[in-house]
Short mmCIF file of C-alpha atoms and ligand atoms in Angstrom, two decimals:
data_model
loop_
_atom_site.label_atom_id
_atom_site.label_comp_id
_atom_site.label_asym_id
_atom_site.label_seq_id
_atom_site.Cartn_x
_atom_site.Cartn_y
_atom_site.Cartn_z
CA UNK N 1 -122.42 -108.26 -187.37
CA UNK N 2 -121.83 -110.69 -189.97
CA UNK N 3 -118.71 -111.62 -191.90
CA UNK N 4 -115.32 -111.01 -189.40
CA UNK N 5 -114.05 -107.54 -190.71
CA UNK N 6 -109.99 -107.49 -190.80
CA UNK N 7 -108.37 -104.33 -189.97
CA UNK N 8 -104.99 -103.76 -190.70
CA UNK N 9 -103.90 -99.63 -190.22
CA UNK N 10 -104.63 -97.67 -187.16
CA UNK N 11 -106.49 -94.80 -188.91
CA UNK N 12 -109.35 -97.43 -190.22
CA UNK N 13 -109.69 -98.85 -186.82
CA UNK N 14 -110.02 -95.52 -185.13
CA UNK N 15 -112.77 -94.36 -187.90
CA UNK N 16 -114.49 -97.63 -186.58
CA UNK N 17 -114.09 -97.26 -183.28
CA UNK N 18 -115.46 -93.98 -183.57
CA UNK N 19 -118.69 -94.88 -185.17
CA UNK N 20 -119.18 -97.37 -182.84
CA UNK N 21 -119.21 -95.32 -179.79
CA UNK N 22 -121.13 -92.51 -181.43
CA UNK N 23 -124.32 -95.57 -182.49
CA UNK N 24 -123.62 -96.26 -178.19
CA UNK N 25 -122.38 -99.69 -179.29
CA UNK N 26 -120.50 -102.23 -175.75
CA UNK N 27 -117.09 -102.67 -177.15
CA UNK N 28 -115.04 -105.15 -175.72
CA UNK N 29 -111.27 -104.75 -176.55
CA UNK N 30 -109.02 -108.01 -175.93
CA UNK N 31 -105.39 -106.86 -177.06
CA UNK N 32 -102.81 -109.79 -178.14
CA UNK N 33 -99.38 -110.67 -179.83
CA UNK N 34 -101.23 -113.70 -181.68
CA UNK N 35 -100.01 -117.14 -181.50
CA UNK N 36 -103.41 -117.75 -179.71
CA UNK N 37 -103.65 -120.65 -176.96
CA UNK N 38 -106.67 -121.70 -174.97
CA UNK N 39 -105.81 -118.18 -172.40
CA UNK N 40 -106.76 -115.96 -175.38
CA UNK N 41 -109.57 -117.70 -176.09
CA UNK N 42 -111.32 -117.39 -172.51
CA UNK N 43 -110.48 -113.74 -172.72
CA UNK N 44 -112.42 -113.94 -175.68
CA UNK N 45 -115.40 -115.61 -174.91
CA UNK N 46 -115.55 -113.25 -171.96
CA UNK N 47 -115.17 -110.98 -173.43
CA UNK N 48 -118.31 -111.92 -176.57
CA UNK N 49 -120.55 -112.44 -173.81
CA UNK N 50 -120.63 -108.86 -172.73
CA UNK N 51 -120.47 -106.87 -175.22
CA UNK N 52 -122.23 -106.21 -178.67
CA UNK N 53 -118.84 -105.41 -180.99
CA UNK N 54 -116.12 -107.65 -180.02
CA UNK N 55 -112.63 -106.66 -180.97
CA UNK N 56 -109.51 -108.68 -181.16
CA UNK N 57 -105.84 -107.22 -181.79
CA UNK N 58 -102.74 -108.79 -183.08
CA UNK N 59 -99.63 -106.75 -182.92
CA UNK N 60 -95.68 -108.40 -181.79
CA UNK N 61 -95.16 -104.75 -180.07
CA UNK N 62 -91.43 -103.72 -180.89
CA UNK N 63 -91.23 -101.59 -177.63
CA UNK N 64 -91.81 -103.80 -175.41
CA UNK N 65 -89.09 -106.09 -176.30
CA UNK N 66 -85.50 -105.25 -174.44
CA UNK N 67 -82.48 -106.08 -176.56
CA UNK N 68 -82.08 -109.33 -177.31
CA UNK N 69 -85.41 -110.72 -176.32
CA UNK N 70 -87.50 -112.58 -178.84
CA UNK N 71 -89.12 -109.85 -180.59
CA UNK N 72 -87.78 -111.52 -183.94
CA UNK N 73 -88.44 -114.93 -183.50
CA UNK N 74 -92.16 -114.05 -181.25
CA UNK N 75 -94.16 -117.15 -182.64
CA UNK N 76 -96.98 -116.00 -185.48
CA UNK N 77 -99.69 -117.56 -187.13
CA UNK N 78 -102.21 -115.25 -188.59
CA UNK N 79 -104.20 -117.67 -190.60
CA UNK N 80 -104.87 -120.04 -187.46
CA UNK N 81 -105.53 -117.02 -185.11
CA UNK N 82 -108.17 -115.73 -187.65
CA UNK N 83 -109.60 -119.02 -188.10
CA UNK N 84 -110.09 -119.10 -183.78
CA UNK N 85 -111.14 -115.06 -184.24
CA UNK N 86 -114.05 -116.12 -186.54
CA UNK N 87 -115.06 -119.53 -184.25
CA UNK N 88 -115.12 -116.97 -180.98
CA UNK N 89 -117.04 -114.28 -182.66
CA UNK N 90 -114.78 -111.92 -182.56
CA UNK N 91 -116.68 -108.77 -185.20
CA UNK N 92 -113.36 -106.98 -186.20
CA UNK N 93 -109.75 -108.47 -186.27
CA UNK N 94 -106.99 -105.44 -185.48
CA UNK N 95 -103.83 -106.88 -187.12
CA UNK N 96 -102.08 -103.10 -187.30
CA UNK N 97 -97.91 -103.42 -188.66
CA UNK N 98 -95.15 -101.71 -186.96
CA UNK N 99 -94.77 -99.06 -188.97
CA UNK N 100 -98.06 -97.51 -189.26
CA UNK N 101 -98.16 -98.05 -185.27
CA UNK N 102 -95.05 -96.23 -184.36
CA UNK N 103 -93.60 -93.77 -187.06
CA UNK N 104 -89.74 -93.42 -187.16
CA UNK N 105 -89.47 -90.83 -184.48
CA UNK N 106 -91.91 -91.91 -182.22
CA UNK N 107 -91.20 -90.67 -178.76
CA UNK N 108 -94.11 -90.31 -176.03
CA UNK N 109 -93.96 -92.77 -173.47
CA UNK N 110 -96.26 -93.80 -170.89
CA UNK N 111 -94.83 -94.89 -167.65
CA UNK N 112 -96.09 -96.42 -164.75
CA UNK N 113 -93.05 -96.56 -161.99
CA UNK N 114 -94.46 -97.14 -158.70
CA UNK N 115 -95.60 -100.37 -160.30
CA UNK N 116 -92.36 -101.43 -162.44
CA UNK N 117 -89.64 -101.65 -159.97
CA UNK N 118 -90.05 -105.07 -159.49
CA UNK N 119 -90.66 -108.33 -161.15
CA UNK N 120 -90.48 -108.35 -164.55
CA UNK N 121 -90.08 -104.25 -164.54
CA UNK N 122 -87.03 -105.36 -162.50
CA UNK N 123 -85.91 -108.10 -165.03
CA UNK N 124 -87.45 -106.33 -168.05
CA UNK N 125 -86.22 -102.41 -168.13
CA UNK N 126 -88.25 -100.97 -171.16
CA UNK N 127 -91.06 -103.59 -170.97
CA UNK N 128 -93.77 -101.96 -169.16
CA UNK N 129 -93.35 -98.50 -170.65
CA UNK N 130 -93.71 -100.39 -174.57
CA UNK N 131 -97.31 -102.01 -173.33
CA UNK N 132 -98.15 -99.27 -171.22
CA UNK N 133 -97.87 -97.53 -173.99
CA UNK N 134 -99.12 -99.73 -176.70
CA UNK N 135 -102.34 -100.51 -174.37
CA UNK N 136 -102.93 -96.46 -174.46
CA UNK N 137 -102.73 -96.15 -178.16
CA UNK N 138 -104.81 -99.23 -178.87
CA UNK N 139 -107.44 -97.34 -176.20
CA UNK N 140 -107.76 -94.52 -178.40
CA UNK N 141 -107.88 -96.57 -181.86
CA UNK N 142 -110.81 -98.55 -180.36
CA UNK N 143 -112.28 -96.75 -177.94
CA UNK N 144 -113.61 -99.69 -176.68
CA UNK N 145 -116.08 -99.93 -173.27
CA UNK N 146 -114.05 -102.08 -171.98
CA UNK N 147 -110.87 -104.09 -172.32
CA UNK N 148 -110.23 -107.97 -171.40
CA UNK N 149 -106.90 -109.24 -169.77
CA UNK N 150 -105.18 -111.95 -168.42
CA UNK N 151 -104.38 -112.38 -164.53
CA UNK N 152 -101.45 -114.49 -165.95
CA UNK N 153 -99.84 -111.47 -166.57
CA UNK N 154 -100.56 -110.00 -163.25
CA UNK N 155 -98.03 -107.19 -162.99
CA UNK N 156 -99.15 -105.70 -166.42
CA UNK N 157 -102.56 -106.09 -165.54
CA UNK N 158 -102.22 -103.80 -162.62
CA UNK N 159 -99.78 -101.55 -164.52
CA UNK N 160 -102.90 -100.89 -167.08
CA UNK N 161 -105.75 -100.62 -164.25
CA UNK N 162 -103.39 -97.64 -162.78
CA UNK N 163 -102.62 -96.04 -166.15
CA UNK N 164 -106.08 -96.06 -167.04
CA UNK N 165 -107.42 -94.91 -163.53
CA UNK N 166 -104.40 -92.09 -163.36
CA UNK N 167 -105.03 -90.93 -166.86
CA UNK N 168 -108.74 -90.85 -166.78
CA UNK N 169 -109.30 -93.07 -169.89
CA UNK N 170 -112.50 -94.33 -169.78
CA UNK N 171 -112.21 -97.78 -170.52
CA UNK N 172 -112.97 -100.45 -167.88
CA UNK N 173 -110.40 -102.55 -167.12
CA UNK N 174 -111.26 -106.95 -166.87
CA UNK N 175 -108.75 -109.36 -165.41
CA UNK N 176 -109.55 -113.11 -165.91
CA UNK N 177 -108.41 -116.07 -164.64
CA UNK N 178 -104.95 -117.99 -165.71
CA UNK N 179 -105.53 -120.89 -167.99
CA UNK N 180 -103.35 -124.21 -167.94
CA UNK N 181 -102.78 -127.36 -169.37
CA UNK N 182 -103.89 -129.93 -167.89
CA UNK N 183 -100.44 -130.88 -166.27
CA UNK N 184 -100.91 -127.14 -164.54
CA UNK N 185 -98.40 -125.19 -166.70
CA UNK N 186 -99.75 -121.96 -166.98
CA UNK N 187 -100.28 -121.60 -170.94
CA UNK N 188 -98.36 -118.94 -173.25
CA UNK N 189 -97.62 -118.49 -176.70
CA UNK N 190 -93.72 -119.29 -175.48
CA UNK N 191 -94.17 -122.76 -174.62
CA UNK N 192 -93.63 -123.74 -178.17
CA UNK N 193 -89.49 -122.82 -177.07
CA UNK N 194 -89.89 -125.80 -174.73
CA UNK N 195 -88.01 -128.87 -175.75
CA UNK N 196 -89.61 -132.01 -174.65
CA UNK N 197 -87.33 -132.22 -171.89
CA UNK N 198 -88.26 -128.45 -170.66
CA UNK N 199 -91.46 -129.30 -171.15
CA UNK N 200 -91.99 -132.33 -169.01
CA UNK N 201 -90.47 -130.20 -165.84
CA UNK N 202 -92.10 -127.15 -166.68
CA UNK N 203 -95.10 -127.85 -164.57
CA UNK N 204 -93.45 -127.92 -161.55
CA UNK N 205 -93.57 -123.91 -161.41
CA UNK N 206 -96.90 -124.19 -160.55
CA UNK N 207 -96.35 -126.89 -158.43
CA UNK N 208 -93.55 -124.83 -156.48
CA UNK N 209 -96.25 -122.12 -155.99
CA UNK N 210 -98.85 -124.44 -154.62
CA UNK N 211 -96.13 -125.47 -152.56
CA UNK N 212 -95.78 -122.10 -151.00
CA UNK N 213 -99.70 -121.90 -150.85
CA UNK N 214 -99.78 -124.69 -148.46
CA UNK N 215 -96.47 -123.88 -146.08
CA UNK N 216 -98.71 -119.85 -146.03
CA UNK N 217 -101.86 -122.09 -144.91
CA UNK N 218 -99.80 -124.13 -142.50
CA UNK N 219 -98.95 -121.19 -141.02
CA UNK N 220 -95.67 -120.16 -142.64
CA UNK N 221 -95.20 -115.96 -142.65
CA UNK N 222 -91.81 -115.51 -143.37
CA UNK N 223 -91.45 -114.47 -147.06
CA UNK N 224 -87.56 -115.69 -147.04
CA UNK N 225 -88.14 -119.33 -145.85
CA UNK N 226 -91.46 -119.38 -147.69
CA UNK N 227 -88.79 -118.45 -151.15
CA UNK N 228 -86.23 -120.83 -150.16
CA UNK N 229 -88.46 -124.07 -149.58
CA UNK N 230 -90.19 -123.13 -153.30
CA UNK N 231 -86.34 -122.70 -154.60
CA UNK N 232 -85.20 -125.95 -153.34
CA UNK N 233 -88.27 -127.50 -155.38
CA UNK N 234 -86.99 -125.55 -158.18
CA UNK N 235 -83.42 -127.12 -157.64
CA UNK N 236 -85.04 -130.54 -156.92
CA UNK N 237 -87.29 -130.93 -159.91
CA UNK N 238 -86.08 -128.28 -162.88
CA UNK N 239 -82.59 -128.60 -161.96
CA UNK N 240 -81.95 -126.71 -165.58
CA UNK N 241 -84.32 -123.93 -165.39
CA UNK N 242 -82.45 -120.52 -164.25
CA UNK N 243 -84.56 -118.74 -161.90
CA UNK N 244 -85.14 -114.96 -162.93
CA UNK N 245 -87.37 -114.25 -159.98
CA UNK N 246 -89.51 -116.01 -156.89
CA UNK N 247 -91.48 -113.25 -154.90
CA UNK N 248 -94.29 -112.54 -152.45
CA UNK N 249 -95.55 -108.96 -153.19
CA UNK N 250 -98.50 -106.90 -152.81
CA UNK N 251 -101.16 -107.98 -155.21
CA UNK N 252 -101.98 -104.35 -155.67
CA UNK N 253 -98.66 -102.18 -154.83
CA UNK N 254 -96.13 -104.99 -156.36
CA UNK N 255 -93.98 -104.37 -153.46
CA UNK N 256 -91.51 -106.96 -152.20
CA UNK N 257 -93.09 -108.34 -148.40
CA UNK N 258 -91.54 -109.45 -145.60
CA UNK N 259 -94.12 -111.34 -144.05
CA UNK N 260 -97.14 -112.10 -144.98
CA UNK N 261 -99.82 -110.44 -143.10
CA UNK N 262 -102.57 -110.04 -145.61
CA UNK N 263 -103.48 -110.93 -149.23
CA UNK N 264 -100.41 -111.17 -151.27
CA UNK N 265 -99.12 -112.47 -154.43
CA UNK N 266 -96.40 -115.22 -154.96
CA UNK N 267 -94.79 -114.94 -158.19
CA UNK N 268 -91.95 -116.25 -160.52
CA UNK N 269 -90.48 -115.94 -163.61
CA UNK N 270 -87.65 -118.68 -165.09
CA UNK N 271 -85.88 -119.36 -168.17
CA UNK N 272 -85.97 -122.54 -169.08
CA UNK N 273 -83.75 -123.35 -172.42
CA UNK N 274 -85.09 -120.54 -174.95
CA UNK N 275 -88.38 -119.49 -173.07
CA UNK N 276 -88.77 -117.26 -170.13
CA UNK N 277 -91.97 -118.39 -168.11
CA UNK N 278 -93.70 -116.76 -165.94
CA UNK N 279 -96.39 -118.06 -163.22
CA UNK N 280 -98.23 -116.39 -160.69
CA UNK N 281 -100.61 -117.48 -157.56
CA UNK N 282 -102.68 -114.79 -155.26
CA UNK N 283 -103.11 -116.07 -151.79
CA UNK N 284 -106.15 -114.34 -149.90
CA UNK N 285 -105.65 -113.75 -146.17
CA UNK N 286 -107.11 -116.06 -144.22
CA UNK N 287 -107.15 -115.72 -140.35
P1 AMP P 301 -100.07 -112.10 -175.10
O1 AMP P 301 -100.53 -112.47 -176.46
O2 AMP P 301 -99.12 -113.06 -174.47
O3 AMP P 301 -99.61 -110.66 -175.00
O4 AMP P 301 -101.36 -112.17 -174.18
C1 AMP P 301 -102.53 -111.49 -174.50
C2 AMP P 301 -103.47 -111.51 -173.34
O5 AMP P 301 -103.77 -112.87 -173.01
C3 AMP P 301 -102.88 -110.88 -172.07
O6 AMP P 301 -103.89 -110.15 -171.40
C4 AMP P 301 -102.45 -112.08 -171.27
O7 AMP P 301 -102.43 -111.84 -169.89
C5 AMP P 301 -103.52 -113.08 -171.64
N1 AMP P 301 -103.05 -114.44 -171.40
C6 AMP P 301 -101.91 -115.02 -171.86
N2 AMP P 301 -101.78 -116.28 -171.40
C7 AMP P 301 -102.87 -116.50 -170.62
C8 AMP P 301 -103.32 -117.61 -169.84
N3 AMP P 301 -102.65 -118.75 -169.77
N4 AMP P 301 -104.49 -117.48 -169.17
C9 AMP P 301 -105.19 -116.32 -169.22
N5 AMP P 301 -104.83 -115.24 -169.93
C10 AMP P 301 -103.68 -115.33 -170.63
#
């Protein structure tokens, strides 16, 4: 395709989507809020190199903010994040508004609770259902092959793999790698909250995680000790970040574990100042 094509109400991206799959077209379907950072952008260029029609979204969704979260002050920049759209080759720029997305009396939910109970489902009441949701609708106004999306979000990830698999929505599901700065924090659109202060600490997250890494390859099982080495660290080295969550779970279940016996997944979620950051690091078995 040529020029980027900007589409801005759900109908019009569904008549797309549409024609697309009928001509037998690879869609590949990368869903954002905007605010793009070097983590879209891989998703991205994943996501250009297998496909033929590449499809980008922008949409702040409303229901997946809790009360008092940022929904209103979510950082935005349209221009810039069509300028980085056009340099990825992204065909066909979904920028849908609220409105025409959810109409006043909106009221069918997808949920996914086996998967929600803890972490940021724990933390975060109504958060999964608004992108489980919001990731179903933007399924059937794209219809893409496949979809693109980060590992950074790992919980979500495997919330939208199950809801997909469950409902029998045939889109393929792609996780991708977490990408950082070069200091190791874990990039998001909220690290713009981050005073310089926050900022300078922030990287110890990951640091606290690859501390747990290496007590797991030293031999460490117990998931308690394991979490209170990683929150001295925290105490040590962000003495002013407010730890939501530290956890070892099961990279597929989400469950809380005890000891770690197989593949699991360490992660944590703190609020430092105005941002809430989350960080995540999967730790194959290894006997
Ligand atoms: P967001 O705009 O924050 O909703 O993120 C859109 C997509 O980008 C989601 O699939 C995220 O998991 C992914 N993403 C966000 N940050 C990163 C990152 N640092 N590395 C890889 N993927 C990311």
């Amino acid at each position: 395709m040529n020029d980027m094509l900007r589409i801005t109400t759900p109908a019009a991206m569904q008549e797309l989507g549409l024609v697309w799959r009928r001509e037998g077209l690879t869609v590949g379907l990368v869903p954002t809020m905007g605010y793009w950072h070097e983590g879209h952008l891989s998703l991205m260029r994943w996501a250009r190199e297998n496909c033929d029609v590449l499809v980008a979204s922008v949409f702040v969704n409303p229901t997946q903010f809790g009360p008092g979260e940022d929904l209103e002050n979510y950082p935005s920049d349209l221009e810039r994040d069509s300028g980085l759209a056009r340099e990825c080759g992204v065909d066909a720029l979904f920028t849908p508004v609220r409105d025409e997305m959810y109409a006043p009396d909106h009221g069918t939910w997808v949920t996914v609770p086996d998967l929600t109970a803890n972490l940021c489902g724990r933390s975060r009441p109504v958060h999964f259902r608004g992108v489980a949701t919001v990731v179903c609708k933007l399924f059937n106004l794209v219809q893409p092959t496949f979809a693109v999306f980060g590992q950074k979000d790992w919980q979500q990830l495997a919330v939208i793999r199950k809801m997909t698999r469950e409902l029998d929505i045939p889109v393929r599901v792609e996780g991708r790698p977490i990408v950082r700065e070069a200091d190791g924090l874990a990039m998001s659109s909220r690290n713009v909250y981050l005073t310089d202060e926050e900022r300078a600490v922030a990287p110890h997250i990951r640091k606290g995680l690859l501390l747990l890494e290496s007590l797991v390859r030293s031999g460490e099982a117990d998931a308690d000790r394991l979490r209170e080495a990683v929150m001295k660290y925290f105490e040590a080295n962000i003495p002013m970040g407010r730890l939501d969550y530290l956890e070892l779970v099961d990279p597929d279940t989400i469950e809380t574990v005890g000891q770690v016996r197989g593949d699991v997944l360490a992660a944590v979620a703190m609020r430092l100042g105005k941002a809430r950051l989350i960080d995540n690091m999967h730790i194959p078995f290894e006997r």
